Amino acid sequence: MPPSFADEARDDELAALLTADLERLLPLESTSLLDAAARHALLPAGKLLRPLLLVRSALAAGGSAERVLPAAAGLECAHVGSLIHDDLIDQDTVRRGRRAVHDHYGPAVAIVTGNSLFFTWFEALAECAARGVPHARIVAAARIQARAGRLVCEGAARELAQAADLETTVEDYMEMVRLKTAALTSAACWIGATLAGARRARTEAFAAFGEALGMAFQISDDLLPYAPASEGVGKPANSDLRNRRPTLPVLIARDRATSAQREDLRHAFTAQPSDENAEAIRTVITATGADFAAAEAAERHTTLALHHLSQMTDTIHRRHLEALAIGRSAGR
Amino acid sequence: MPPSFADEARDDELAALLTADLERLLPLESTSLLDAAARHALLPAGKLLRPLLLVRSALAAGGSAERVLPAAAGLECAHVGSLIHDDLIDQDTVRRGRRAVHDHYGPAVAIVTGNSLFFTWFEALAECAARGVPHARIVAAARIQARAGRLVCEGAARELAQAADLETTVEDYMEMVRLKTAALTSAACWIGATLAGARRARTEAFAAFGEALGMAFQISDDLLPYAPASEGVGKPANSDLRNRRPTLPVLIARDRATSAQREDLRHAFTAQPSDENAEAIRTVITATGADFAAAEAAERHTTLALHHLSQMTDTIHRRHLEALAIGRSAGR
């Protein structure tokens, strides 16, 4: 099969193809309230990082972009479905600069819309059969999808259990991030390589790359509320503070703090969230250098991701994956 | 392949096999809060109607029970996942005589547990490959599962939109039930026949049987709050009243009522739910014979289900499906 347009496309061209596929999955003409709510959350699309990882991984493994496009668009649906539920759980009212689905359509519709998008994920994957992907690969990808979905749920449950718990260990936080975020970026790359027909030993490098990348992203993301200018990000910067999330900067600050600082931190972290308490937490994080240490941890995961990448055949697609890893590691 | 133990099993024997498979999917040893919450909702198991429909349909289509058991157990997981979300949305606190998951573990855990069970559905289906089901059939079943999942969500959204709306037409109610309930019982039978390798023309009869059955069940279920002795059912009998659901008995009563009765009904249905208003609704339903008319509608769907069944080859398994249809049509 000669390389198609999509196989040589730039990221923005692939993003346009993915957006067209999302439009197809959630047609504007639909009279369903769920489709309207899903469109509200999905379109205009975000950076489409996960579907781009999937398509680029398929290409890097020698596959075709067109054949895996539905699986990639479906992955974005699943990701947005989980964001809809996260925003409801965290009571965040803004996402990507728009009102969160639960805020606009009510909590019940938010629950059901998220669910519907999870099912769309699998329906879209199955469509790859009509594009020539062998059934055995689709079953393998379905298993990866389903397992990743479960792991993301497990991560969400652990995040809930860690809320307001300043005794959380760094290891428990890292494991939670591995489940909540890295499981899906790992699945993105793993599914792409699997649908392209890569053998197991090769798909493992893709899965490991995606996992390290996801860790780096989430750790960077968790730094945003403590960055000097945290205004203007799509997700309200104070969400983690309001939900008392013991993220890496908070935990490193706790470990490095003097006893007076630790007392300040504990008080500000467990008290009623307020601007004043947020500022007190930021002060201890900055004073202990926990923000730099957390940024370094993100950087280490990016380096690990690039190491996994270096084990793959050097192609233009591998270089695109590299760019996705480096370009994003400083934040989403 | 000679018939196995399971292929000749009675329903209670199949239920024991299904329960063992649920235990395997959600091991007691698991330290996950989600697995604990899922076990709370799933075990001891209910009547396992949907997985029994799936296994019996596979057998009636000439397949094996053992090969499709994981798909059947997974279907029960998906069903219970949707009940967990329904109970949260409807604020019902009791299910199967136990505390609802959101009441016991909190709403956030209820959302995530339901999601996790949806993913288990697909993970379990993929397991059928290791039991010898060809990949092409699994992909076909995955498509049926995913579509059914989406339809159930669409039904839930319509049910929300119909709440407190006494202008709902009987047709809109029927369509909502077709989506919310019948889509999953239809999928149960359709998936069973598909995994067994039945051709498309044959699987359609199974899908139609399951759909008619689901309609009959839901219409019967919706009669429970208006039955003389509605105490003691697992789901609080007043849930539909509290959530102002315009179910079939209410809608038939509206259509048959005198203008005085209609005024009573409208007032009692739209006012703050109370025992007194519930009684007023019951009175109009009984006086207009709407309860008998709704029961007849359920009966018509059971008859339709049996008609679809009669088009299949006469086997012991078809007779088991018949018994499931008749035994349950009077309620769940």
Short mmCIF file of C-alpha atoms in Angstrom, two decimals, chain B:
data_model
loop_
_atom_site.label_atom_id
_atom_site.label_comp_id
_atom_site.label_asym_id
_atom_site.label_seq_id
_atom_site.Cartn_x
_atom_site.Cartn_y
_atom_site.Cartn_z
CA MET B 1 -17.28 -31.00 20.53
CA PRO B 2 -19.51 -33.11 22.85
CA PRO B 3 -21.99 -31.18 24.99
CA SER B 4 -20.37 -30.10 28.26
CA PHE B 5 -21.90 -30.00 31.71
CA ALA B 6 -22.87 -26.37 31.23
CA ASP B 7 -24.59 -27.05 27.93
CA GLU B 8 -27.14 -29.24 29.68
CA ALA B 9 -27.37 -27.25 32.88
CA ARG B 10 -30.50 -25.95 34.53
CA ASP B 11 -30.79 -22.20 35.08
CA ASP B 12 -29.71 -22.45 38.71
CA GLU B 13 -26.63 -24.42 37.68
CA LEU B 14 -25.77 -21.83 35.04
CA ALA B 15 -26.33 -19.11 37.63
CA ALA B 16 -23.76 -20.81 39.88
CA LEU B 17 -21.24 -20.85 37.03
CA LEU B 18 -21.94 -17.19 36.30
CA THR B 19 -21.52 -16.27 39.94
CA ALA B 20 -18.18 -18.06 40.02
CA ASP B 21 -17.12 -16.04 37.00
CA LEU B 22 -18.21 -12.80 38.69
CA GLU B 23 -16.12 -13.81 41.72
CA ARG B 24 -13.17 -14.30 39.39
CA LEU B 25 -13.66 -10.91 37.73
CA LEU B 26 -13.90 -9.15 41.11
CA PRO B 27 -11.68 -11.18 43.46
CA LEU B 28 -12.40 -10.91 47.15
CA GLU B 29 -8.66 -10.53 47.79
CA SER B 30 -8.54 -7.31 45.77
CA THR B 31 -7.56 -4.28 47.84
CA SER B 32 -9.22 -1.92 45.38
CA LEU B 33 -12.03 0.20 46.77
CA LEU B 34 -13.71 -0.06 43.37
CA ASP B 35 -13.71 -3.84 43.48
CA ALA B 36 -15.19 -3.69 46.98
CA ALA B 37 -17.92 -1.29 45.85
CA ALA B 38 -18.59 -3.39 42.74
CA ARG B 39 -18.82 -6.58 44.82
CA HIS B 40 -21.21 -4.83 47.19
CA ALA B 41 -23.51 -4.10 44.25
CA LEU B 42 -23.03 -7.38 42.37
CA LEU B 43 -22.87 -10.10 45.02
CA PRO B 44 -24.87 -11.95 46.17
CA ALA B 45 -26.02 -11.84 42.58
CA GLY B 46 -29.55 -10.99 41.50
CA LYS B 47 -31.54 -13.22 39.17
CA LEU B 48 -28.84 -12.93 36.49
CA LEU B 49 -31.53 -12.60 33.86
CA ARG B 50 -29.38 -10.88 31.24
CA PRO B 51 -26.41 -13.26 31.43
CA LEU B 52 -28.83 -16.21 31.39
CA LEU B 53 -30.42 -14.81 28.25
CA LEU B 54 -26.96 -14.52 26.68
CA VAL B 55 -25.88 -18.07 27.54
CA ARG B 56 -29.23 -19.61 26.58
CA SER B 57 -29.20 -17.72 23.29
CA ALA B 58 -25.69 -19.01 22.54
CA LEU B 59 -26.87 -22.55 23.27
CA ALA B 60 -30.07 -22.14 21.27
CA ALA B 61 -27.95 -20.97 18.34
CA GLY B 62 -25.83 -24.11 18.58
CA GLY B 63 -22.91 -22.71 20.58
CA SER B 64 -21.31 -23.66 23.88
CA ALA B 65 -22.00 -22.20 27.32
CA GLU B 66 -18.40 -22.31 28.57
CA ARG B 67 -17.10 -20.31 25.66
CA VAL B 68 -19.44 -17.38 26.26
CA LEU B 69 -19.50 -17.38 30.07
CA PRO B 70 -17.11 -14.40 30.45
CA ALA B 71 -19.23 -12.32 28.06
CA ALA B 72 -22.30 -13.21 30.11
CA ALA B 73 -20.69 -12.37 33.44
CA GLY B 74 -19.40 -9.12 31.91
CA LEU B 75 -22.94 -8.23 30.84
CA GLU B 76 -24.14 -8.51 34.43
CA CYS B 77 -21.30 -6.14 35.40
CA ALA B 78 -22.48 -3.59 32.83
CA HIS B 79 -26.10 -3.95 33.97
CA VAL B 80 -25.17 -3.42 37.61
CA GLY B 81 -22.89 -0.51 36.63
CA SER B 82 -25.88 1.20 35.06
CA LEU B 83 -28.03 0.46 38.14
CA ILE B 84 -25.36 2.10 40.33
CA HIS B 85 -25.56 5.25 38.21
CA ASP B 86 -29.37 5.10 38.05
CA ASP B 87 -29.63 4.91 41.83
CA LEU B 88 -27.33 7.90 42.20
CA ILE B 89 -29.33 9.90 39.66
CA ASP B 90 -32.69 8.87 41.15
CA GLN B 91 -31.42 9.21 44.74
CA ASP B 92 -32.62 5.70 45.54
CA THR B 93 -30.86 4.44 48.64
CA VAL B 94 -31.75 0.74 48.53
CA ARG B 95 -31.06 -1.82 45.81
CA ARG B 96 -31.56 -5.57 46.08
CA GLY B 97 -32.19 -5.09 49.78
CA ARG B 98 -28.74 -3.52 50.28
CA ARG B 99 -27.63 0.10 50.55
CA ALA B 100 -27.10 1.66 47.13
CA VAL B 101 -23.42 2.21 46.27
CA HIS B 102 -23.68 6.02 46.33
CA ASP B 103 -25.33 5.84 49.73
CA HIS B 104 -22.64 3.55 51.14
CA TYR B 105 -19.49 4.78 49.37
CA GLY B 106 -20.44 8.28 48.28
CA PRO B 107 -21.47 9.65 44.87
CA ALA B 108 -17.96 10.00 43.44
CA VAL B 109 -17.10 6.36 44.12
CA ALA B 110 -20.48 5.35 42.67
CA ILE B 111 -19.70 7.16 39.41
CA VAL B 112 -16.26 5.60 39.10
CA THR B 113 -17.40 2.10 40.12
CA GLY B 114 -20.09 2.13 37.47
CA ASN B 115 -17.55 3.22 34.86
CA SER B 116 -15.13 0.51 35.90
CA LEU B 117 -17.86 -2.11 35.47
CA PHE B 118 -18.56 -0.85 31.94
CA PHE B 119 -14.93 -1.46 31.06
CA THR B 120 -15.00 -4.90 32.71
CA TRP B 121 -17.82 -5.72 30.28
CA PHE B 122 -15.45 -5.35 27.31
CA GLU B 123 -12.47 -6.92 29.04
CA ALA B 124 -14.59 -9.99 29.82
CA LEU B 125 -15.87 -10.21 26.24
CA ALA B 126 -12.29 -10.23 24.92
CA GLU B 127 -11.58 -13.23 27.19
CA CYS B 128 -13.85 -15.35 25.03
CA ALA B 129 -11.03 -15.40 22.45
CA ALA B 130 -8.96 -17.58 24.79
CA ARG B 131 -11.95 -19.93 25.01
CA GLY B 132 -11.99 -20.46 21.29
CA VAL B 133 -14.47 -17.89 20.02
CA PRO B 134 -13.17 -16.54 16.68
CA HIS B 135 -11.96 -12.94 16.70
CA ALA B 136 -14.43 -11.83 14.03
CA ARG B 137 -17.34 -12.84 16.26
CA ILE B 138 -15.85 -10.99 19.21
CA VAL B 139 -15.52 -7.82 17.16
CA ALA B 140 -19.14 -8.19 16.02
CA ALA B 141 -20.21 -8.68 19.65
CA ALA B 142 -18.13 -5.70 20.79
CA ARG B 143 -19.97 -3.55 18.27
CA ILE B 144 -23.34 -4.79 19.57
CA GLN B 145 -22.23 -4.18 23.18
CA ALA B 146 -20.97 -0.68 22.50
CA ARG B 147 -24.05 0.33 20.56
CA ALA B 148 -26.34 -1.09 23.25
CA GLY B 149 -24.38 0.80 25.89
CA ARG B 150 -24.91 4.03 23.99
CA LEU B 151 -28.60 3.33 23.53
CA VAL B 152 -29.04 2.71 27.26
CA CYS B 153 -27.42 6.11 27.89
CA GLU B 154 -29.74 7.71 25.36
CA GLY B 155 -32.69 6.08 27.14
CA ALA B 156 -31.50 7.41 30.50
CA ALA B 157 -31.24 10.91 29.01
CA ARG B 158 -34.78 10.69 27.62
CA GLU B 159 -36.07 9.46 30.96
CA LEU B 160 -34.51 12.53 32.57
CA ALA B 161 -36.08 14.79 29.95
CA GLN B 162 -39.51 13.21 30.50
CA ALA B 163 -39.42 13.68 34.27
CA ALA B 164 -42.39 15.61 35.62
CA ASP B 165 -43.73 16.03 32.07
CA LEU B 166 -47.30 14.80 31.97
CA GLU B 167 -47.47 15.76 28.28
CA THR B 168 -45.17 12.85 27.44
CA THR B 169 -46.77 10.73 24.73
CA VAL B 170 -47.18 6.97 25.10
CA GLU B 171 -44.97 6.62 22.01
CA ASP B 172 -42.17 8.65 23.62
CA TYR B 173 -42.41 6.55 26.78
CA MET B 174 -42.26 3.32 24.73
CA GLU B 175 -39.26 4.56 22.78
CA MET B 176 -37.51 5.53 26.03
CA VAL B 177 -38.11 2.02 27.43
CA ARG B 178 -36.87 0.48 24.19
CA LEU B 179 -33.61 2.39 24.66
CA LYS B 180 -33.19 2.28 28.43
CA THR B 181 -34.07 -1.36 29.07
CA ALA B 182 -34.85 -3.34 25.93
CA ALA B 183 -31.58 -2.40 24.19
CA LEU B 184 -29.62 -4.39 26.79
CA THR B 185 -31.85 -7.49 26.89
CA SER B 186 -31.84 -7.42 23.10
CA ALA B 187 -28.03 -7.17 23.11
CA ALA B 188 -27.85 -10.09 25.56
CA CYS B 189 -29.60 -12.45 23.15
CA TRP B 190 -27.98 -10.96 20.05
CA ILE B 191 -24.47 -11.28 21.50
CA GLY B 192 -25.10 -14.87 22.60
CA ALA B 193 -26.21 -15.88 19.12
CA THR B 194 -23.39 -13.89 17.50
CA LEU B 195 -20.67 -15.48 19.64
CA ALA B 196 -22.16 -18.88 18.81
CA GLY B 197 -21.63 -18.12 15.13
CA ALA B 198 -25.25 -17.73 14.02
CA ARG B 199 -25.69 -15.92 10.73
CA ARG B 200 -27.14 -12.49 10.58
CA ALA B 201 -30.68 -13.52 9.61
CA ARG B 202 -30.78 -15.87 12.59
CA THR B 203 -29.28 -13.41 15.07
CA GLU B 204 -32.01 -10.91 14.19
CA ALA B 205 -34.69 -13.16 15.67
CA PHE B 206 -32.68 -13.36 18.90
CA ALA B 207 -32.29 -9.58 19.02
CA ALA B 208 -36.03 -9.10 18.40
CA PHE B 209 -36.90 -11.68 21.08
CA GLY B 210 -34.68 -9.91 23.64
CA GLU B 211 -36.10 -6.54 22.77
CA ALA B 212 -39.74 -7.61 23.19
CA LEU B 213 -38.80 -9.31 26.46
CA GLY B 214 -37.13 -6.16 27.77
CA MET B 215 -40.18 -4.07 26.89
CA ALA B 216 -42.42 -6.51 28.77
CA PHE B 217 -40.14 -6.48 31.83
CA GLN B 218 -39.89 -2.72 32.05
CA ILE B 219 -43.60 -2.12 31.57
CA SER B 220 -44.29 -4.68 34.32
CA ASP B 221 -41.64 -3.09 36.52
CA ASP B 222 -43.21 0.32 36.05
CA LEU B 223 -46.47 -1.09 37.39
CA LEU B 224 -44.97 -2.02 40.76
CA PRO B 225 -45.46 1.38 42.46
CA TYR B 226 -49.17 1.10 41.63
CA ALA B 227 -49.67 -2.50 42.70
CA PRO B 228 -51.74 -3.04 45.86
CA ALA B 229 -48.82 -4.43 47.89
CA SER B 230 -45.79 -2.58 46.61
CA GLU B 231 -43.78 -3.02 49.80
CA GLY B 232 -40.84 -5.34 49.95
CA VAL B 233 -39.53 -4.88 46.42
CA GLY B 234 -35.77 -4.29 46.24
CA LYS B 235 -36.14 -0.90 44.64
CA PRO B 236 -38.14 1.53 46.74
CA ALA B 237 -41.58 1.48 45.24
CA ASN B 238 -41.98 5.21 45.50
CA SER B 239 -38.87 6.02 43.43
CA ASP B 240 -40.86 6.61 40.25
CA LEU B 241 -43.30 8.77 42.17
CA ARG B 242 -40.55 10.73 43.89
CA ASN B 243 -38.79 11.26 40.55
CA ARG B 244 -42.10 12.11 38.85
CA ARG B 245 -41.69 9.51 36.11
CA PRO B 246 -44.58 9.54 33.64
CA THR B 247 -44.67 5.77 33.19
CA LEU B 248 -47.27 3.87 31.20
CA PRO B 249 -49.97 3.52 33.92
CA VAL B 250 -49.78 7.26 34.56
CA LEU B 251 -49.98 8.08 30.85
CA ILE B 252 -52.87 5.71 30.17
CA ALA B 253 -54.72 7.13 33.18
CA ARG B 254 -54.17 10.62 31.80
CA ASP B 255 -55.63 9.61 28.43
CA ARG B 256 -58.64 7.88 29.96
CA ALA B 257 -59.40 10.27 32.79
CA THR B 258 -62.43 12.49 33.05
CA SER B 259 -61.48 16.14 33.26
CA ALA B 260 -61.92 16.09 37.05
CA GLN B 261 -59.72 13.00 37.34
CA ARG B 262 -57.14 14.54 35.02
CA GLU B 263 -56.99 17.60 37.23
CA ASP B 264 -56.44 15.39 40.30
CA LEU B 265 -53.76 13.45 38.48
CA ARG B 266 -51.96 16.55 37.24
CA HIS B 267 -51.95 18.10 40.65
CA ALA B 268 -50.77 14.97 42.46
CA PHE B 269 -48.14 14.21 39.81
CA THR B 270 -46.56 17.65 39.65
CA ALA B 271 -46.84 18.59 43.32
CA GLN B 272 -44.24 17.84 45.97
CA PRO B 273 -44.17 14.01 46.23
CA SER B 274 -45.98 12.74 49.32
CA ASP B 275 -47.86 9.64 50.41
CA GLU B 276 -51.08 11.52 49.90
CA ASN B 277 -50.23 12.50 46.34
CA ALA B 278 -49.04 8.96 45.59
CA GLU B 279 -52.39 7.69 46.79
CA ALA B 280 -54.22 10.20 44.61
CA ILE B 281 -52.28 9.00 41.55
CA ARG B 282 -53.04 5.37 42.43
CA THR B 283 -56.72 6.21 42.75
CA VAL B 284 -56.96 7.66 39.23
CA ILE B 285 -54.94 4.78 37.79
CA THR B 286 -57.24 2.21 39.37
CA ALA B 287 -60.44 4.09 38.56
CA THR B 288 -59.50 4.35 34.88
CA GLY B 289 -58.30 0.75 34.66
CA ALA B 290 -54.90 2.04 33.56
CA ASP B 291 -53.15 -0.59 35.64
CA PHE B 292 -54.90 -3.41 33.79
CA ALA B 293 -54.28 -1.71 30.46
CA ALA B 294 -50.55 -1.38 31.23
CA ALA B 295 -50.40 -5.02 32.32
CA GLU B 296 -52.01 -5.94 29.00
CA ALA B 297 -49.37 -3.94 27.15
CA ALA B 298 -46.68 -5.93 28.96
CA GLU B 299 -48.49 -9.13 28.04
CA ARG B 300 -48.59 -8.13 24.37
CA HIS B 301 -44.82 -7.72 24.39
CA THR B 302 -44.38 -11.12 26.01
CA THR B 303 -46.55 -12.62 23.27
CA LEU B 304 -44.42 -10.87 20.67
CA ALA B 305 -41.28 -12.25 22.33
CA LEU B 306 -42.70 -15.77 22.18
CA HIS B 307 -43.57 -15.26 18.52
CA HIS B 308 -39.94 -14.40 17.72
CA LEU B 309 -38.86 -17.43 19.70
CA SER B 310 -41.18 -19.70 17.74
CA GLN B 311 -39.16 -18.91 14.61
CA MET B 312 -36.10 -20.59 16.06
CA THR B 313 -35.28 -24.28 15.95
CA ASP B 314 -37.10 -26.13 18.73
CA THR B 315 -34.48 -27.18 21.28
CA ILE B 316 -34.33 -27.57 25.04
CA HIS B 317 -32.57 -24.20 25.10
CA ARG B 318 -35.37 -22.49 23.24
CA ARG B 319 -37.73 -23.87 25.86
CA HIS B 320 -35.47 -22.41 28.58
CA LEU B 321 -35.68 -19.02 26.86
CA GLU B 322 -39.45 -19.40 26.77
CA ALA B 323 -39.52 -20.06 30.50
CA LEU B 324 -37.37 -16.99 31.15
CA ALA B 325 -39.79 -14.92 29.10
CA ILE B 326 -42.94 -16.22 30.77
CA GLY B 327 -41.59 -16.49 34.31
CA ARG B 328 -40.40 -12.94 34.33
CA SER B 329 -43.05 -11.19 32.38
CA ALA B 330 -45.10 -10.65 35.53
CA GLY B 331 -42.27 -8.62 37.13
CA ARG B 332 -38.56 -8.79 37.86
#
